[in-house]
Amino acid sequence: MKKIAVFPGSFDPITKGHESIVQRALPLFDEIIIAIGDNADKKSYFPLEKRLEWLDIVFKDFPNVRVESYSGLTVDFCVKNKAEFILRGLRTSADFEFERRVGQVNKYMNHKLETVFLLSNVEDTPINSSVVREIHNYGGDISPFIPERVVKQIQNWQ
Ligand code: ADP
């Protein structure tokens, strides 16, 4: 049976931290589905179509990586896609506390699902999408935090 992992998140926008988690998880799974949760009550800064497009550009040379969006529960999306693993990244103890709760609730809802955590690279630990959004909003340089392939697109988006 194929080992499929879902990497769920907002990716608003994708950062070097997300990119590295996917690249480092590739040897562990046959397929990784990067799944943007399209959450009705969480308004995004960048539109869904753009976030999907930028993920597609970053991972276009990786045949084992697929990019999707979904609404509803992550566990339901996993079942629909025959994924038995949820992939998440951990930066800090604050991440851990949040992820512990979500991971345990997901396990409660579907005991066949395992959440797999990768620690962030040291250099990626301070990177997060909300800081990137703030820098972008005030016209600052986001290039240190964004995968090279999409810096121009994201920087120039308005
Ligand atoms: P969410 O809205 O679910 O927090 P994000 O898009 O912010 O989604 O993050 C998706 C996943 O990527 C989460 O597991 C998060 O911890 C991880 N992540 C975010 N930024 C980094 C980073 N700089 N290094 C490693 N993992 C990260």
PDB file of C-alpha atoms and ligand atoms in Angstrom:
ATOM      1  CA  MET A   1       0.000   0.000   0.000  1.00  0.00           C
ATOM      2  CA  LYS A   2       1.269   3.444  -0.976  1.00  0.00           C
ATOM      3  CA  LYS A   3       2.388   5.647   1.919  1.00  0.00           C
ATOM      4  CA  ILE A   4       0.582   8.931   1.414  1.00  0.00           C
ATOM      5  CA  ALA A   5       0.948  11.992   3.668  1.00  0.00           C
ATOM      6  CA  VAL A   6      -1.152  15.120   3.721  1.00  0.00           C
ATOM      7  CA  PHE A   7       0.664  18.339   4.632  1.00  0.00           C
ATOM      8  CA  PRO A   8      -2.199  20.633   5.608  1.00  0.00           C
ATOM      9  CA  GLY A   9      -1.920  24.366   6.217  1.00  0.00           C
ATOM     10  CA  SER A  10      -2.813  27.842   5.082  1.00  0.00           C
ATOM     11  CA  PHE A  11       0.414  28.459   3.132  1.00  0.00           C
ATOM     12  CA  ASP A  12      -0.448  32.167   3.187  1.00  0.00           C
ATOM     13  CA  PRO A  13       2.105  32.368   1.609  1.00  0.00           C
ATOM     14  CA  ILE A  14       4.470  29.406   1.223  1.00  0.00           C
ATOM     15  CA  THR A  15       7.795  30.014   2.966  1.00  0.00           C
ATOM     16  CA  LYS A  16      11.222  28.401   2.911  1.00  0.00           C
ATOM     17  CA  GLY A  17      10.178  26.653   6.126  1.00  0.00           C
ATOM     18  CA  HIS A  18       7.290  24.846   4.396  1.00  0.00           C
ATOM     19  CA  GLU A  19       9.481  24.045   1.382  1.00  0.00           C
ATOM     20  CA  SER A  20      12.119  22.418   3.538  1.00  0.00           C
ATOM     21  CA  ILE A  21       9.629  20.311   5.518  1.00  0.00           C
ATOM     22  CA  VAL A  22       8.238  18.850   2.255  1.00  0.00           C
ATOM     23  CA  GLN A  23      11.672  18.222   0.754  1.00  0.00           C
ATOM     24  CA  ARG A  24      12.922  16.511   3.902  1.00  0.00           C
ATOM     25  CA  ALA A  25       9.762  14.388   4.180  1.00  0.00           C
ATOM     26  CA  LEU A  26       9.990  13.115   0.587  1.00  0.00           C
ATOM     27  CA  PRO A  27      12.130  10.051   1.428  1.00  0.00           C
ATOM     28  CA  LEU A  28       9.567   8.998   4.055  1.00  0.00           C
ATOM     29  CA  PHE A  29       6.489   8.811   1.820  1.00  0.00           C
ATOM     30  CA  ASP A  30       5.477   7.664  -1.666  1.00  0.00           C
ATOM     31  CA  GLU A  31       3.356  10.761  -2.125  1.00  0.00           C
ATOM     32  CA  ILE A  32       2.855  14.056  -0.304  1.00  0.00           C
ATOM     33  CA  ILE A  33      -0.324  16.051  -0.833  1.00  0.00           C
ATOM     34  CA  ILE A  34       0.109  19.686   0.146  1.00  0.00           C
ATOM     35  CA  ALA A  35      -3.416  20.673   1.084  1.00  0.00           C
ATOM     36  CA  ILE A  36      -4.566  24.240   1.573  1.00  0.00           C
ATOM     37  CA  GLY A  37      -7.426  24.338   4.036  1.00  0.00           C
ATOM     38  CA  ASP A  38      -9.966  26.746   2.579  1.00  0.00           C
ATOM     39  CA  ASN A  39     -11.498  27.797   5.832  1.00  0.00           C
ATOM     40  CA  ALA A  40     -14.593  29.994   5.484  1.00  0.00           C
ATOM     41  CA  ASP A  41     -14.093  31.811   8.777  1.00  0.00           C
ATOM     42  CA  LYS A  42     -10.333  32.349   8.439  1.00  0.00           C
ATOM     43  CA  LYS A  43      -9.779  35.129   5.933  1.00  0.00           C
ATOM     44  CA  SER A  44      -6.534  34.799   4.006  1.00  0.00           C
ATOM     45  CA  TYR A  45      -4.206  37.588   2.919  1.00  0.00           C
ATOM     46  CA  PHE A  46      -3.363  36.032  -0.454  1.00  0.00           C
ATOM     47  CA  PRO A  47      -6.185  34.508  -2.559  1.00  0.00           C
ATOM     48  CA  LEU A  48      -6.507  30.720  -2.670  1.00  0.00           C
ATOM     49  CA  GLU A  49      -5.778  30.496  -6.425  1.00  0.00           C
ATOM     50  CA  LYS A  50      -2.484  32.342  -5.969  1.00  0.00           C
ATOM     51  CA  ARG A  51      -1.427  30.229  -2.987  1.00  0.00           C
ATOM     52  CA  LEU A  52      -2.119  27.077  -5.051  1.00  0.00           C
ATOM     53  CA  GLU A  53      -0.272  28.473  -8.054  1.00  0.00           C
ATOM     54  CA  TRP A  54       2.837  29.353  -6.009  1.00  0.00           C
ATOM     55  CA  LEU A  55       2.926  25.888  -4.406  1.00  0.00           C
ATOM     56  CA  ASP A  56       2.614  24.340  -7.884  1.00  0.00           C
ATOM     57  CA  ILE A  57       5.562  26.389  -9.145  1.00  0.00           C
ATOM     58  CA  VAL A  58       7.765  25.505  -6.166  1.00  0.00           C
ATOM     59  CA  PHE A  59       7.085  21.749  -6.423  1.00  0.00           C
ATOM     60  CA  LYS A  60       6.651  21.349 -10.170  1.00  0.00           C
ATOM     61  CA  ASP A  61       9.778  19.189 -10.479  1.00  0.00           C
ATOM     62  CA  PHE A  62       8.635  16.777  -7.769  1.00  0.00           C
ATOM     63  CA  PRO A  63       6.321  14.130  -9.289  1.00  0.00           C
ATOM     64  CA  ASN A  64       5.519  12.749  -5.814  1.00  0.00           C
ATOM     65  CA  VAL A  65       4.123  16.073  -4.601  1.00  0.00           C
ATOM     66  CA  ARG A  66       0.544  17.081  -5.365  1.00  0.00           C
ATOM     67  CA  VAL A  67      -1.128  20.382  -4.462  1.00  0.00           C
ATOM     68  CA  GLU A  68      -4.816  20.552  -3.539  1.00  0.00           C
ATOM     69  CA  SER A  69      -7.275  22.624  -1.577  1.00  0.00           C
ATOM     70  CA  TYR A  70     -10.023  21.353   0.674  1.00  0.00           C
ATOM     71  CA  SER A  71     -12.733  22.525   2.981  1.00  0.00           C
ATOM     72  CA  GLY A  72     -13.986  20.631   5.984  1.00  0.00           C
ATOM     73  CA  LEU A  73     -12.056  18.370   8.310  1.00  0.00           C
ATOM     74  CA  THR A  74      -8.467  17.388   7.551  1.00  0.00           C
ATOM     75  CA  VAL A  75      -9.232  13.809   8.673  1.00  0.00           C
ATOM     76  CA  ASP A  76     -12.005  13.538   6.056  1.00  0.00           C
ATOM     77  CA  PHE A  77      -9.684  14.871   3.355  1.00  0.00           C
ATOM     78  CA  CYS A  78      -7.096  12.237   4.368  1.00  0.00           C
ATOM     79  CA  VAL A  79      -9.604   9.384   4.125  1.00  0.00           C
ATOM     80  CA  LYS A  80     -10.844  10.599   0.746  1.00  0.00           C
ATOM     81  CA  ASN A  81      -7.259  10.602  -0.537  1.00  0.00           C
ATOM     82  CA  LYS A  82      -6.229   7.321   1.109  1.00  0.00           C
ATOM     83  CA  ALA A  83      -3.635   9.130   3.214  1.00  0.00           C
ATOM     84  CA  GLU A  84      -2.662   7.543   6.529  1.00  0.00           C
ATOM     85  CA  PHE A  85      -0.240  10.249   7.617  1.00  0.00           C
ATOM     86  CA  ILE A  86      -0.496  13.935   8.411  1.00  0.00           C
ATOM     87  CA  LEU A  87       2.759  15.849   8.085  1.00  0.00           C
ATOM     88  CA  ARG A  88       3.438  18.921  10.231  1.00  0.00           C
ATOM     89  CA  GLY A  89       6.461  21.041  11.093  1.00  0.00           C
ATOM     90  CA  LEU A  90       7.564  22.015  14.600  1.00  0.00           C
ATOM     91  CA  ARG A  91       9.474  25.207  15.312  1.00  0.00           C
ATOM     92  CA  THR A  92       8.990  26.016  18.972  1.00  0.00           C
ATOM     93  CA  SER A  93       7.337  24.787  22.146  1.00  0.00           C
ATOM     94  CA  ALA A  94       4.330  26.973  21.233  1.00  0.00           C
ATOM     95  CA  ASP A  95       4.016  24.998  17.982  1.00  0.00           C
ATOM     96  CA  PHE A  96       4.281  21.792  19.980  1.00  0.00           C
ATOM     97  CA  GLU A  97       1.427  22.692  22.332  1.00  0.00           C
ATOM     98  CA  PHE A  98      -0.843  23.652  19.422  1.00  0.00           C
ATOM     99  CA  GLU A  99       0.119  20.613  17.356  1.00  0.00           C
ATOM    100  CA  ARG A 100      -0.301  18.244  20.281  1.00  0.00           C
ATOM    101  CA  ARG A 101      -3.917  19.296  20.681  1.00  0.00           C
ATOM    102  CA  VAL A 102      -4.759  19.144  16.964  1.00  0.00           C
ATOM    103  CA  GLY A 103      -2.878  15.852  16.500  1.00  0.00           C
ATOM    104  CA  GLN A 104      -4.589  14.194  19.447  1.00  0.00           C
ATOM    105  CA  VAL A 105      -8.035  15.373  18.344  1.00  0.00           C
ATOM    106  CA  ASN A 106      -7.370  14.081  14.820  1.00  0.00           C
ATOM    107  CA  LYS A 107      -6.271  10.740  16.306  1.00  0.00           C
ATOM    108  CA  TYR A 108      -9.448  10.653  18.350  1.00  0.00           C
ATOM    109  CA  MET A 109     -11.527  11.219  15.201  1.00  0.00           C
ATOM    110  CA  ASN A 110      -9.619   8.642  13.156  1.00  0.00           C
ATOM    111  CA  HIS A 111      -7.334   6.240  14.988  1.00  0.00           C
ATOM    112  CA  LYS A 112      -5.744   5.018  11.748  1.00  0.00           C
ATOM    113  CA  LEU A 113      -4.158   8.422  11.106  1.00  0.00           C
ATOM    114  CA  GLU A 114      -0.676   9.173  12.419  1.00  0.00           C
ATOM    115  CA  THR A 115       0.696  12.699  12.582  1.00  0.00           C
ATOM    116  CA  VAL A 116       4.382  12.860  11.724  1.00  0.00           C
ATOM    117  CA  PHE A 117       6.379  15.891  12.890  1.00  0.00           C
ATOM    118  CA  LEU A 118       9.637  17.165  11.489  1.00  0.00           C
ATOM    119  CA  LEU A 119      11.640  19.748  13.410  1.00  0.00           C
ATOM    120  CA  SER A 120      12.293  22.934  11.494  1.00  0.00           C
ATOM    121  CA  ASN A 121      15.798  23.609  10.286  1.00  0.00           C
ATOM    122  CA  VAL A 122      17.604  25.989  12.660  1.00  0.00           C
ATOM    123  CA  GLU A 123      17.675  28.715  10.010  1.00  0.00           C
ATOM    124  CA  ASP A 124      13.940  28.328   9.290  1.00  0.00           C
ATOM    125  CA  THR A 125      12.776  28.518  12.894  1.00  0.00           C
ATOM    126  CA  PRO A 126      12.032  32.271  12.943  1.00  0.00           C
ATOM    127  CA  ILE A 127      10.199  32.163   9.595  1.00  0.00           C
ATOM    128  CA  ASN A 128       6.450  32.272   9.595  1.00  0.00           C
ATOM    129  CA  SER A 129       3.829  33.275   7.074  1.00  0.00           C
ATOM    130  CA  SER A 130       2.358  36.038   9.233  1.00  0.00           C
ATOM    131  CA  VAL A 131       5.686  37.872   9.433  1.00  0.00           C
ATOM    132  CA  VAL A 132       6.017  37.550   5.650  1.00  0.00           C
ATOM    133  CA  ARG A 133       2.515  39.015   5.209  1.00  0.00           C
ATOM    134  CA  GLU A 134       3.363  41.947   7.435  1.00  0.00           C
ATOM    135  CA  ILE A 135       6.614  42.679   5.586  1.00  0.00           C
ATOM    136  CA  HIS A 136       4.756  42.394   2.264  1.00  0.00           C
ATOM    137  CA  ASN A 137       1.976  44.671   3.458  1.00  0.00           C
ATOM    138  CA  TYR A 138       4.479  47.429   4.257  1.00  0.00           C
ATOM    139  CA  GLY A 139       6.448  46.968   1.039  1.00  0.00           C
ATOM    140  CA  GLY A 140       9.526  45.338   2.623  1.00  0.00           C
ATOM    141  CA  ASP A 141      11.798  42.709   1.089  1.00  0.00           C
ATOM    142  CA  ILE A 142      10.375  39.217   1.609  1.00  0.00           C
ATOM    143  CA  SER A 143      13.040  37.408  -0.422  1.00  0.00           C
ATOM    144  CA  PRO A 144      14.990  35.951   2.536  1.00  0.00           C
ATOM    145  CA  PHE A 145      11.925  33.968   3.605  1.00  0.00           C
ATOM    146  CA  ILE A 146      10.352  32.781   0.341  1.00  0.00           C
ATOM    147  CA  PRO A 147      11.379  29.980  -2.068  1.00  0.00           C
ATOM    148  CA  GLU A 148      13.459  31.554  -4.809  1.00  0.00           C
ATOM    149  CA  ARG A 149      11.148  30.442  -7.629  1.00  0.00           C
ATOM    150  CA  VAL A 150       8.214  32.520  -6.375  1.00  0.00           C
ATOM    151  CA  VAL A 151       9.866  35.575  -4.814  1.00  0.00           C
ATOM    152  CA  LYS A 152       8.981  37.882  -7.723  1.00  0.00           C
ATOM    153  CA  GLN A 153       5.371  36.683  -7.995  1.00  0.00           C
ATOM    154  CA  ILE A 154       4.689  37.066  -4.297  1.00  0.00           C
ATOM    155  CA  GLN A 155       6.623  40.314  -3.866  1.00  0.00           C
ATOM    156  CA  ASN A 156       4.764  41.933  -6.784  1.00  0.00           C
ATOM    157  CA  TRP A 157       1.308  40.650  -5.905  1.00  0.00           C
ATOM    158  CA  GLN A 158      -1.088  43.327  -4.796  1.00  0.00           C
TER     159      GLN A 158
HETATM  160  P1  ADP B   1      -1.533  26.575   9.755  1.00  0.00           P
HETATM  161  O1  ADP B   1      -2.409  27.696   9.283  1.00  0.00           O
HETATM  162  O2  ADP B   1      -2.199  25.239   9.838  1.00  0.00           O
HETATM  163  O3  ADP B   1      -0.654  26.895  10.953  1.00  0.00           O
HETATM  164  P2  ADP B   1       0.775  27.056   8.138  1.00  0.00           P
HETATM  165  O4  ADP B   1       0.691  27.276   6.673  1.00  0.00           O
HETATM  166  O5  ADP B   1       1.112  28.239   8.974  1.00  0.00           O
HETATM  167  O6  ADP B   1      -0.560  26.378   8.539  1.00  0.00           O
HETATM  168  O7  ADP B   1       1.799  25.891   8.460  1.00  0.00           O
HETATM  169  C1  ADP B   1       1.654  24.597   7.953  1.00  0.00           C
HETATM  170  C2  ADP B   1       2.657  23.690   8.638  1.00  0.00           C
HETATM  171  O8  ADP B   1       3.968  24.144   8.366  1.00  0.00           O
HETATM  172  C3  ADP B   1       2.552  23.666  10.173  1.00  0.00           C
HETATM  173  O9  ADP B   1       2.832  22.362  10.618  1.00  0.00           O
HETATM  174  C4  ADP B   1       3.624  24.595  10.614  1.00  0.00           C
HETATM  175  O10 ADP B   1       4.099  24.271  11.913  1.00  0.00           O
HETATM  176  C5  ADP B   1       4.685  24.312   9.578  1.00  0.00           C
HETATM  177  N1  ADP B   1       5.582  25.444   9.428  1.00  0.00           N
HETATM  178  C6  ADP B   1       5.266  26.735   9.248  1.00  0.00           C
HETATM  179  N2  ADP B   1       6.363  27.509   9.171  1.00  0.00           N
HETATM  180  C7  ADP B   1       7.433  26.661   9.326  1.00  0.00           C
HETATM  181  C8  ADP B   1       8.859  26.841   9.376  1.00  0.00           C
HETATM  182  N3  ADP B   1       9.417  28.050   9.273  1.00  0.00           N
HETATM  183  N4  ADP B   1       9.629  25.753   9.545  1.00  0.00           N
HETATM  184  C9  ADP B   1       9.053  24.525   9.681  1.00  0.00           C
HETATM  185  N5  ADP B   1       7.733  24.289   9.655  1.00  0.00           N
HETATM  186  C10 ADP B   1       6.926  25.338   9.481  1.00  0.00           C
END
